[in-house]
Short mmCIF file of C-alpha atoms in Angstrom, two decimals:
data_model
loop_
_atom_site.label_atom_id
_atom_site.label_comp_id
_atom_site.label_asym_id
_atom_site.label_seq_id
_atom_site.Cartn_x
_atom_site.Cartn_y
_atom_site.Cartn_z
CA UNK P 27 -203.18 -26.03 -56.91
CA UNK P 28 -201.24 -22.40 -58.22
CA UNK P 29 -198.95 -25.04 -60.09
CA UNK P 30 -201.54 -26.76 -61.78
CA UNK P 31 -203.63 -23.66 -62.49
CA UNK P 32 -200.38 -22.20 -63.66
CA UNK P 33 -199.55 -24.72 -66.29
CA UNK P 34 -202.50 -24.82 -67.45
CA UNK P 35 -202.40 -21.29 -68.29
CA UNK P 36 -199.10 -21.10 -69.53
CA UNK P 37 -199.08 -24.06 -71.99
CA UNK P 38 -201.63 -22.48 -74.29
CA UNK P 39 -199.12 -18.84 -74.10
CA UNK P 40 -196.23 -20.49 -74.87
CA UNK P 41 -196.84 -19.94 -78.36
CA UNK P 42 -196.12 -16.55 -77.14
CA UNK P 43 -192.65 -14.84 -75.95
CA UNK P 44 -191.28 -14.75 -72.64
CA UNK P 45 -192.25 -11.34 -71.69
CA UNK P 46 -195.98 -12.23 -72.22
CA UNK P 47 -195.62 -15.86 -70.55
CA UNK P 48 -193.69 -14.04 -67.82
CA UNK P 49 -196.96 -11.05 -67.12
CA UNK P 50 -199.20 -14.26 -66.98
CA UNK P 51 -197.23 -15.77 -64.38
CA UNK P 52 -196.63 -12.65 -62.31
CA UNK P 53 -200.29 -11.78 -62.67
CA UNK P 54 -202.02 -14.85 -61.50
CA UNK P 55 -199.37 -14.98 -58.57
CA UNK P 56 -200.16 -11.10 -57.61
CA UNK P 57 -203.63 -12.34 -57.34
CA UNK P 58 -202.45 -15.22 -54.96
CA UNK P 59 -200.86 -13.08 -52.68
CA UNK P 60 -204.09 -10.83 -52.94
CA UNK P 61 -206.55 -13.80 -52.05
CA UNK P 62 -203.67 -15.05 -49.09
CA UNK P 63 -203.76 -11.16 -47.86
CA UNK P 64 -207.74 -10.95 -47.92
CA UNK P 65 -207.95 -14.72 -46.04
CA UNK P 66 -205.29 -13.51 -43.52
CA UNK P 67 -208.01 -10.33 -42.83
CA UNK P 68 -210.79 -12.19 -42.95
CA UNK P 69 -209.14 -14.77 -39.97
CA UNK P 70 -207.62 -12.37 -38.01
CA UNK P 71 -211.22 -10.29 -38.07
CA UNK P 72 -212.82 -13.50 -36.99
CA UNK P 73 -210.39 -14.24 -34.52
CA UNK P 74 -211.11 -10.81 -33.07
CA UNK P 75 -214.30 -11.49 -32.94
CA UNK P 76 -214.44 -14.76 -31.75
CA UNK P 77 -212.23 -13.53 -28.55
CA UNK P 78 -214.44 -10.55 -27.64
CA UNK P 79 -217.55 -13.13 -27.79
CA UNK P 80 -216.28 -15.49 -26.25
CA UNK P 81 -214.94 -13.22 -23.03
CA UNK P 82 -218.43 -11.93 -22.91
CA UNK P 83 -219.90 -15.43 -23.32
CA UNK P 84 -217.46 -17.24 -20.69
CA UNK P 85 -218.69 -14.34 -18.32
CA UNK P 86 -222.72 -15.03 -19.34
CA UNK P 87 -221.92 -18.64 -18.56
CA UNK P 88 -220.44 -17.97 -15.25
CA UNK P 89 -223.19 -15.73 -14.18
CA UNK P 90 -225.62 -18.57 -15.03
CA UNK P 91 -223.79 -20.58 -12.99
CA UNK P 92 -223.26 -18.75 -10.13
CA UNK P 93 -226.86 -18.49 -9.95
CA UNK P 94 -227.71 -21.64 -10.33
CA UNK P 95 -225.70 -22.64 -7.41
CA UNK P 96 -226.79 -19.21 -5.23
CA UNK P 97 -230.22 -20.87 -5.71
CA UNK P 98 -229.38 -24.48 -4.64
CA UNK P 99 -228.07 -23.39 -1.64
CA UNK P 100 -230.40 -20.47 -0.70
CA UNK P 101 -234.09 -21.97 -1.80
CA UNK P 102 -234.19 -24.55 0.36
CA UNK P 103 -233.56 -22.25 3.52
CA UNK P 104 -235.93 -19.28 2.12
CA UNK P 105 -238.97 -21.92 1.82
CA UNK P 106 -238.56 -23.18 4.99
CA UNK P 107 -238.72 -19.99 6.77
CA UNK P 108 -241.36 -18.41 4.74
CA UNK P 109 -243.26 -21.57 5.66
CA UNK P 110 -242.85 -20.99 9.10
CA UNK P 111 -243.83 -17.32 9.07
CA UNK P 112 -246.85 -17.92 7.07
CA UNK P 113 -247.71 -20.62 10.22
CA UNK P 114 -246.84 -18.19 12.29
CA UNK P 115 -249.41 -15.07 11.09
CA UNK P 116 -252.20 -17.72 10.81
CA UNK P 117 -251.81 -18.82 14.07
CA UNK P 118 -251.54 -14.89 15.37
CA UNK P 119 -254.61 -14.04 13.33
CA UNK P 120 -256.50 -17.30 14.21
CA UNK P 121 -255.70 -16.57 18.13
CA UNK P 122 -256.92 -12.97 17.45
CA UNK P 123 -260.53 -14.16 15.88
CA UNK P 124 -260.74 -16.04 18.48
CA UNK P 125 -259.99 -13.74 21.52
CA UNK P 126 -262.16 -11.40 20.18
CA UNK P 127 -264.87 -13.07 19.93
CA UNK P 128 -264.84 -14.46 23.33
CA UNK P 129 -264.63 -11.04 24.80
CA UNK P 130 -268.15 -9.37 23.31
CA UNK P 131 -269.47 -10.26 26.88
CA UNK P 132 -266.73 -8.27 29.31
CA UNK P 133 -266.42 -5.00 29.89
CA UNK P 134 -265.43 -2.36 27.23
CA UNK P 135 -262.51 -1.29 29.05
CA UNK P 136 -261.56 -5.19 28.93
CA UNK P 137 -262.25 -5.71 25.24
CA UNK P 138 -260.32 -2.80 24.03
CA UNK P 139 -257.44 -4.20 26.23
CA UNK P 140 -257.08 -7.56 25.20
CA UNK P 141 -258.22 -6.40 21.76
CA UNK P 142 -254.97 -4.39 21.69
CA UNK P 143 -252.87 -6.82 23.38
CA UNK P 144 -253.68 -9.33 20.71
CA UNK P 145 -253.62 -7.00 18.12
CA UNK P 146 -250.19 -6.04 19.42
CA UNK P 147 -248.67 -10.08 18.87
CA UNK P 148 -250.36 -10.29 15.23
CA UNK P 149 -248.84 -7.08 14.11
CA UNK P 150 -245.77 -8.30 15.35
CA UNK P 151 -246.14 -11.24 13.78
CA UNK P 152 -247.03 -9.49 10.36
CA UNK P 153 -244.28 -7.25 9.92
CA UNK P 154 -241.54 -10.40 11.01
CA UNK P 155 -243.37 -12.01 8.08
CA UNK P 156 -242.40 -8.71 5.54
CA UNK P 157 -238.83 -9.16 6.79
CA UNK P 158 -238.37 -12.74 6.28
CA UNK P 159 -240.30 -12.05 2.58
CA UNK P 160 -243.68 -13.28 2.96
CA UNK P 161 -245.42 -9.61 1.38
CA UNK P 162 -248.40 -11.31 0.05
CA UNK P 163 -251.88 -11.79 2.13
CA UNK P 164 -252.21 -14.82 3.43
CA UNK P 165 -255.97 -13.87 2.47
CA UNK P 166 -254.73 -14.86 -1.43
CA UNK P 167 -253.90 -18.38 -0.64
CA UNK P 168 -250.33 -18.56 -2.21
CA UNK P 169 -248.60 -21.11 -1.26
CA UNK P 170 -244.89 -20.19 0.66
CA UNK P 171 -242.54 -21.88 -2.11
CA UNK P 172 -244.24 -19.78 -5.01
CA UNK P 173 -243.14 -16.15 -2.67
CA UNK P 174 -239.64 -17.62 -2.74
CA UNK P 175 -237.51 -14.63 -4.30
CA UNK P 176 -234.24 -17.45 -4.88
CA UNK P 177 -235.76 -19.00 -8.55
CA UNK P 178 -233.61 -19.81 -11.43
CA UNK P 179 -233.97 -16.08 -12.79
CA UNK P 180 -233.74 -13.47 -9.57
CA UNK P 181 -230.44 -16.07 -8.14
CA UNK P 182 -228.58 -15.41 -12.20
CA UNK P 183 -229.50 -11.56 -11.54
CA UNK P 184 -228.31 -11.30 -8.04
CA UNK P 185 -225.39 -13.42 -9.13
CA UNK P 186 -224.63 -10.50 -11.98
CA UNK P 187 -225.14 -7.84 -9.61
CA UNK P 188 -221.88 -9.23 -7.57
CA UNK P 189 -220.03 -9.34 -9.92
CA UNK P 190 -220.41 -5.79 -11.35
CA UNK P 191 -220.17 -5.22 -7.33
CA UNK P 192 -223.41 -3.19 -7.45
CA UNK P 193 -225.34 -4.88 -5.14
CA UNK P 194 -228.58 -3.89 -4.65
CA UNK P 195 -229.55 -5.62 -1.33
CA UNK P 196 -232.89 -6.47 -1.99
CA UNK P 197 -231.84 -10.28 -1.97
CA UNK P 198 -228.97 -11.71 -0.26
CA UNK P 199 -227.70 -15.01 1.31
CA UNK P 200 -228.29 -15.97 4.23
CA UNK P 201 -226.72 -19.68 4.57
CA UNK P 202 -223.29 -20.09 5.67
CA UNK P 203 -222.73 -21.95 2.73
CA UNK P 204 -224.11 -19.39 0.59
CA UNK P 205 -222.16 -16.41 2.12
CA UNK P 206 -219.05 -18.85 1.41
CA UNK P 207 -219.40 -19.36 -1.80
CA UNK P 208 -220.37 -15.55 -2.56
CA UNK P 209 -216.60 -14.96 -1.46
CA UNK P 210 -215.11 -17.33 -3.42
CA UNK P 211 -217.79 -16.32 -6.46
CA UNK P 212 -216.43 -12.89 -6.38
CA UNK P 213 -212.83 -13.31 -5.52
CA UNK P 214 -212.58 -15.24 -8.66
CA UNK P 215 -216.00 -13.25 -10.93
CA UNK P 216 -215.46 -9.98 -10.06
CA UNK P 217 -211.62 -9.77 -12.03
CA UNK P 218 -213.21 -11.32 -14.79
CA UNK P 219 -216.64 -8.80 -15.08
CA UNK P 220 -213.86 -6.08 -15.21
CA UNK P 221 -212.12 -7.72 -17.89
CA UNK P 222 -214.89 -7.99 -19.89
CA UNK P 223 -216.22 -4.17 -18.82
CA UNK P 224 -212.50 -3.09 -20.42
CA UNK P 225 -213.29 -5.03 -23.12
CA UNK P 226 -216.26 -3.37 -24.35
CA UNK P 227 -214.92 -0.01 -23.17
CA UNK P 228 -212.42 -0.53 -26.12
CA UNK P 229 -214.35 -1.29 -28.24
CA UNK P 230 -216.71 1.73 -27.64
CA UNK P 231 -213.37 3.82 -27.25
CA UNK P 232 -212.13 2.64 -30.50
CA UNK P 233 -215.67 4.54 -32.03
CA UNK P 234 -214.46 8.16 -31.10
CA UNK P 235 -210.92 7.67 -32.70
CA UNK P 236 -212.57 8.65 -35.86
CA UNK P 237 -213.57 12.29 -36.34
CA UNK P 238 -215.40 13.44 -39.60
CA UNK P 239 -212.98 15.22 -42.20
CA UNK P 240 -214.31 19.01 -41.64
CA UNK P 241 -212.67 18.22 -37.92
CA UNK P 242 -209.55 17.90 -39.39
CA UNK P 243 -208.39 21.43 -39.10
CA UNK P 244 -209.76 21.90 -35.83
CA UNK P 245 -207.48 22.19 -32.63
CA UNK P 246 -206.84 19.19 -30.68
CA UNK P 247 -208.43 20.80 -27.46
CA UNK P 248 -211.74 21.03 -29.50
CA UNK P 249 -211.30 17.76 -30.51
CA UNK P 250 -211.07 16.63 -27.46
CA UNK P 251 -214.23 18.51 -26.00
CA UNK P 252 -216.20 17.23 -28.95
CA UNK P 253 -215.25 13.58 -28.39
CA UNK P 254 -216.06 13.68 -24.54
CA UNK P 255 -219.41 15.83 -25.55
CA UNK P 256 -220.62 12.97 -27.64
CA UNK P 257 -219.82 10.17 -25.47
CA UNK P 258 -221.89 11.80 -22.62
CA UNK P 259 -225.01 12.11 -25.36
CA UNK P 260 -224.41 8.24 -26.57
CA UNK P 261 -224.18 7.44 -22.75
CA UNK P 262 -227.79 9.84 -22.03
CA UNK P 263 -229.43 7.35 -25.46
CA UNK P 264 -228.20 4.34 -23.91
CA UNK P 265 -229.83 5.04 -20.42
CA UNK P 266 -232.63 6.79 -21.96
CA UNK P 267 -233.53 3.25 -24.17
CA UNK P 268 -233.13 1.51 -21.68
CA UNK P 269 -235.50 3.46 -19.56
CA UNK P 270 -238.39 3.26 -21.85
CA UNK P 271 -237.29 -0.49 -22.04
CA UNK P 272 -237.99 -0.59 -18.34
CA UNK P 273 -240.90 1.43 -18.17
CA UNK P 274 -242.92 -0.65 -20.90
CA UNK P 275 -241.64 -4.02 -18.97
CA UNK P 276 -242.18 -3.52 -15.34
CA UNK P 277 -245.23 -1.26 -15.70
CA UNK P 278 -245.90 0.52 -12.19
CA UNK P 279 -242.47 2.54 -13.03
CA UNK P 280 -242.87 6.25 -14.75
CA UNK P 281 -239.87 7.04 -17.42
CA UNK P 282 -238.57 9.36 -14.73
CA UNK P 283 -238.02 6.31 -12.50
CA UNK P 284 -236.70 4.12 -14.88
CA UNK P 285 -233.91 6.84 -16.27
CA UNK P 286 -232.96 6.71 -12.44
CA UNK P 287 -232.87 3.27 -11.75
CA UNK P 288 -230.33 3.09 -14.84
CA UNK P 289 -228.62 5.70 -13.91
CA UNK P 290 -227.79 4.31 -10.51
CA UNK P 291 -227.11 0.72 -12.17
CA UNK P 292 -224.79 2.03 -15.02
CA UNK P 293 -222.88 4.36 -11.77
CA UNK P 294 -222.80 1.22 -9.84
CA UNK P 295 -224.01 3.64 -6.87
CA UNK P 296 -227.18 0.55 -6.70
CA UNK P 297 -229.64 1.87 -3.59
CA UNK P 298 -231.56 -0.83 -4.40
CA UNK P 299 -234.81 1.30 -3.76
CA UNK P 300 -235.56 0.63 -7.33
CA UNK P 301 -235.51 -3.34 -8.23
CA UNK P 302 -236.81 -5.20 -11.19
CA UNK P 303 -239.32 -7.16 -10.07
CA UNK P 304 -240.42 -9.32 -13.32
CA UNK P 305 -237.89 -12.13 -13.59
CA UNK P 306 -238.97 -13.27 -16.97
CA UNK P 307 -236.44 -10.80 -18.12
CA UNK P 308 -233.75 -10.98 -15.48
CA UNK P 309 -231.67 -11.86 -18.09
CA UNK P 310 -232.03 -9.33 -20.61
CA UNK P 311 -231.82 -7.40 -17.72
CA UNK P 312 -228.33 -8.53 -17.14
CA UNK P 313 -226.89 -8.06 -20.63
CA UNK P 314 -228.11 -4.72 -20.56
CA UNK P 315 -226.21 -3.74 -17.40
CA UNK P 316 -223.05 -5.62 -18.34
CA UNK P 317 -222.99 -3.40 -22.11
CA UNK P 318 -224.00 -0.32 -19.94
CA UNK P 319 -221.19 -0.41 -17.60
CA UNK P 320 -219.02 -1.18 -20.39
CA UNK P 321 -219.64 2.20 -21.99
CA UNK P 322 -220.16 4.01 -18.46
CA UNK P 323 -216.46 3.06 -17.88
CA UNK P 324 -215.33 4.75 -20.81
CA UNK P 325 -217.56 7.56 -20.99
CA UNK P 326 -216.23 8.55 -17.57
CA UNK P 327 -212.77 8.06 -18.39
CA UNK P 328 -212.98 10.39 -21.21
CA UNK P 329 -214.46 13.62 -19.07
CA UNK P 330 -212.36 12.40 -15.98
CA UNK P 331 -209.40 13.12 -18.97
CA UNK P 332 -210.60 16.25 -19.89
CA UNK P 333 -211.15 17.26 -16.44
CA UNK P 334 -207.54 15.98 -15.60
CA UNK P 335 -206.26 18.37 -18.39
CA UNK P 336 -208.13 21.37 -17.66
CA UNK P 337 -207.30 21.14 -13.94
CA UNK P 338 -203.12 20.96 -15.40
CA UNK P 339 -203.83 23.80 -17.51
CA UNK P 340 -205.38 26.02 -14.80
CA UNK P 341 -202.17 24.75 -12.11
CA UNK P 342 -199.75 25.67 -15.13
CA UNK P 343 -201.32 29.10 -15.55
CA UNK P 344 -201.61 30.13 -12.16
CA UNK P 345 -197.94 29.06 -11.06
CA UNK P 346 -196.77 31.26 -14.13
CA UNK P 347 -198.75 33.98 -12.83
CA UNK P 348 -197.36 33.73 -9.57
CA UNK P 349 -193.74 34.16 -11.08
CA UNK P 350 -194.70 36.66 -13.27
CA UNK P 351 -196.04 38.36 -10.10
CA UNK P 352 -192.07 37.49 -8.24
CA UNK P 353 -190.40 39.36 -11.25
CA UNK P 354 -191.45 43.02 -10.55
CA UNK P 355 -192.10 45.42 -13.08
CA UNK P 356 -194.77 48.21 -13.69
CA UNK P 357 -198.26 46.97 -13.44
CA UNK P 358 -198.28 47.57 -17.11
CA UNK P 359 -195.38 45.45 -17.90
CA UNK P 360 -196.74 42.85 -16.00
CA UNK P 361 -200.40 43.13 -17.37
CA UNK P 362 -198.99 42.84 -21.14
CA UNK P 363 -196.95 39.96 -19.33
CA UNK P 364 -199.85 38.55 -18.35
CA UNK P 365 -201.48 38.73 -21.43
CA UNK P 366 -199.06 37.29 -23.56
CA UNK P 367 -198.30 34.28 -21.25
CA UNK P 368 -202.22 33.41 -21.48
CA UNK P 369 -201.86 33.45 -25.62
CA UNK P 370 -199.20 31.77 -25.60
CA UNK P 371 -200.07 29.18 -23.31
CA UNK P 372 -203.38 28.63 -25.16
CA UNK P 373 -201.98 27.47 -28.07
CA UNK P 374 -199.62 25.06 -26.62
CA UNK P 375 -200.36 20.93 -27.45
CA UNK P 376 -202.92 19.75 -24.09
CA UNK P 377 -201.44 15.90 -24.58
CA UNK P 378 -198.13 17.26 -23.00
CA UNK P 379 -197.46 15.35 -19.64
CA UNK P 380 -197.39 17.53 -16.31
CA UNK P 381 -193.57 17.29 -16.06
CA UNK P 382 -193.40 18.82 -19.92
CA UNK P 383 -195.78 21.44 -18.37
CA UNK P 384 -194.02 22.73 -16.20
CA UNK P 385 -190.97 22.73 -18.16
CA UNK P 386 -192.90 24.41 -21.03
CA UNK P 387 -194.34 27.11 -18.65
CA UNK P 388 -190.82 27.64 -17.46
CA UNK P 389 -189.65 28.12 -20.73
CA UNK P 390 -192.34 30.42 -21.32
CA UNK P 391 -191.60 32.78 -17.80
CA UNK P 392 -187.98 32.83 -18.96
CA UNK P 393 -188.77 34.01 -22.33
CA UNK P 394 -190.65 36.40 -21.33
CA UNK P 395 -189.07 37.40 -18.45
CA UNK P 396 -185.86 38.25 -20.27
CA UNK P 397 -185.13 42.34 -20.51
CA UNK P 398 -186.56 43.92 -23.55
CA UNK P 399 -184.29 46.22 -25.74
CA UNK P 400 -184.75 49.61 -25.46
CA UNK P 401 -186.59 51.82 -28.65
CA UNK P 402 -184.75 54.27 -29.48
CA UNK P 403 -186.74 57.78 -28.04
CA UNK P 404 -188.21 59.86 -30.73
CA UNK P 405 -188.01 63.40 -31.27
CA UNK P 406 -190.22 65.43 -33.00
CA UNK P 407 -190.00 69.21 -34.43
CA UNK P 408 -192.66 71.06 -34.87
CA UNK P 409 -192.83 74.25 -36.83
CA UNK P 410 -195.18 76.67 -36.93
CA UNK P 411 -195.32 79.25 -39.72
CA UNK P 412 -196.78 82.32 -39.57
CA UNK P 413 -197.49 85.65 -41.12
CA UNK P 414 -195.78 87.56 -38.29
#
């Protein structure tokens, strides 16, 4: 312990006086207090970390879950009906062979009417098939439960994309017990996925407190235009990653594409005309959108601030225009007016609230508003001399 560790310093000092014995003691418990102050960083660091993790982890694990149960309850249903369309186009097409072939011996008018009537029922029968999901050709020989959209991977993504209420809508359930349980999933998910999206928005906000040290001396409405500047570039390098991270992993897509299916994700606009279709990395996938909208969040909350503030200072300088314009005066008076209002009110702090706007442009009016003494008139005599 400090005792021990203190005796067993100080017995071999006390040859020494009590001022030296004394420095010993208060050195080696200065250190204490150091190595206590360093532990109490190190824990509450940890702790930090360990609560931002584990929010984003709780919300990974209830993603998986949801999924997992989407898929329990929708599978089952989706199999069974792609089964029955994919009995339903061979029977069409079978009927179709068949008809066909019978009629080589009528008339043409009669084969090209019952070739279109039958025609007709197998195209119907086709494009129900699309609908209900079943895109391959039955030509292939894939069996119904390998089309099934509702596997372990695509239920965990569609699962995420409720959450983040993004919804694409090129998978949904159908099931009365799955539409139940996607009300309940989000009543109680979607509180939670905004948690954890204001989460990591801190923690990206907390990057653009810092400003390097030549930005010291600049004004704070640069400062501000710089930090909202940046966070629109970091937010064009995220999507832009994640694009070519897309384009390399689904393949058909061009980088254009993949910049604008990001886009739309990180927006949470989600048309849902461009879908991943590879679930092997549904879940990378999913982390990707979840850190995305994170930082989107953020992002637009810092230009939606800088927009709020110009739009206050553009309010603030045309009401004090409009009372400059209510005082009277010589067009000249009120131009210089004018003019000195706008310097003035350039140089005024942009964090002020509207109320201490308007009282600071009222200020302002009054100030300058007030009569200005009168210069005395000069006179000046001018002699000529001459030779006259």
């Amino acid at each position: 312990s400090v005792r021990t560790a203190i005796g067993s310093i100080v017995g071999p000092v006390e040859l020494f006086s009590d001022d030296v014995r004394s420095a010993v003691v208060m050195g080696i418990e200065t250190e204490t207090l150091l190595d206590t102050k360093t532990d109490r960083s190190w824990r509450k660091r940890l702790t930090n970390f360990l609560g931002h993790t584990g929010l984003f982890l709780l919300l990974i694990a209830y993603t998986v879950f949801g999924g997992l149960v989407f898929k329990a309850l929708e599978h089952p249903t989706e199999v069974a009906t792609l089964k029955e369309h994919d009995a339903r186009v061979k029977q069409h097409r079978a009927v179709f062979l068949e008809r066909v072939s019978r009629s080589r011996r009528a008339s043409e008018q009669e084969f090209l009417r019952l070739l279109e009537q039958q025609l007709n029922k197998y195209e119907s029968a086709v494009q129900d098939a699309a609908r209900g999901g079943l895109l391959v050709p039955i030509t292939e020989g894939r069996q119904p439960a390998d089309l099934a959209r509702w596997n372990n991977l695509q239920a965990i993504f569609f699962a995420s994309t409720v959450l983040t209420t993004i919804g694409y809508g090129n998978i949904v359930p159908v099931t009365t017990g799955g539409r139940t349980f996607c009300l309940l999933y989000a009543l109680i998910g979607i509180p939670l996925c905004v948690s954890v999206i204001a989460d990591l928005g801190s923690l990206v906000a907390n990057r653009f407190t810092g400003l390097p040290s030549w930005l010291e001396k600049v004004s704070t409405t640069v400062k501000s235009l710089l930090s909202a500047l940046v966070a629109l570039l970091l937010l064009l390098l995220y999507i832009s990653v994640g694009a070519l991270l897309f384009m390399i992993l689904e393949g058909e897509w061009s980088f254009f594409e993949s910049f604008y299916f990001c886009f739309i994700t990180m927006t949470t606009i989600g048309f849902g005309d461009l879908v991943p279709q590879k679930p092997e990395y549904m879940l990378l996938c999913t982390v990707y959108i979840l850190i995305g909208l994170g930082m989107t969040s953020t992002i637009i909350e810092i230009v939606r601030n800088e927009y709020a503030k110009s739009w206050k200072r553009i309010q603030a300088l045309a009401e004090a225009l409009r009372k400059l314009a209510e005082a009277g005066g010589s067009a000249t008076e009120i131009a210089s007016l004018q003019n000195e209002f706008i310097q003035r009110i350039t140089m005024t702090d942009s964090n002020k609230s509207p109320k201490q706007w308007e009282n600071a442009v009222d200020t302002i009016v009054r100030n300058m508003s007030k009569p200005k003494l009168k210069e005395p008139k000069i006179v000046q005599i001018i002699i000529y001399e001459t030779s006259v």
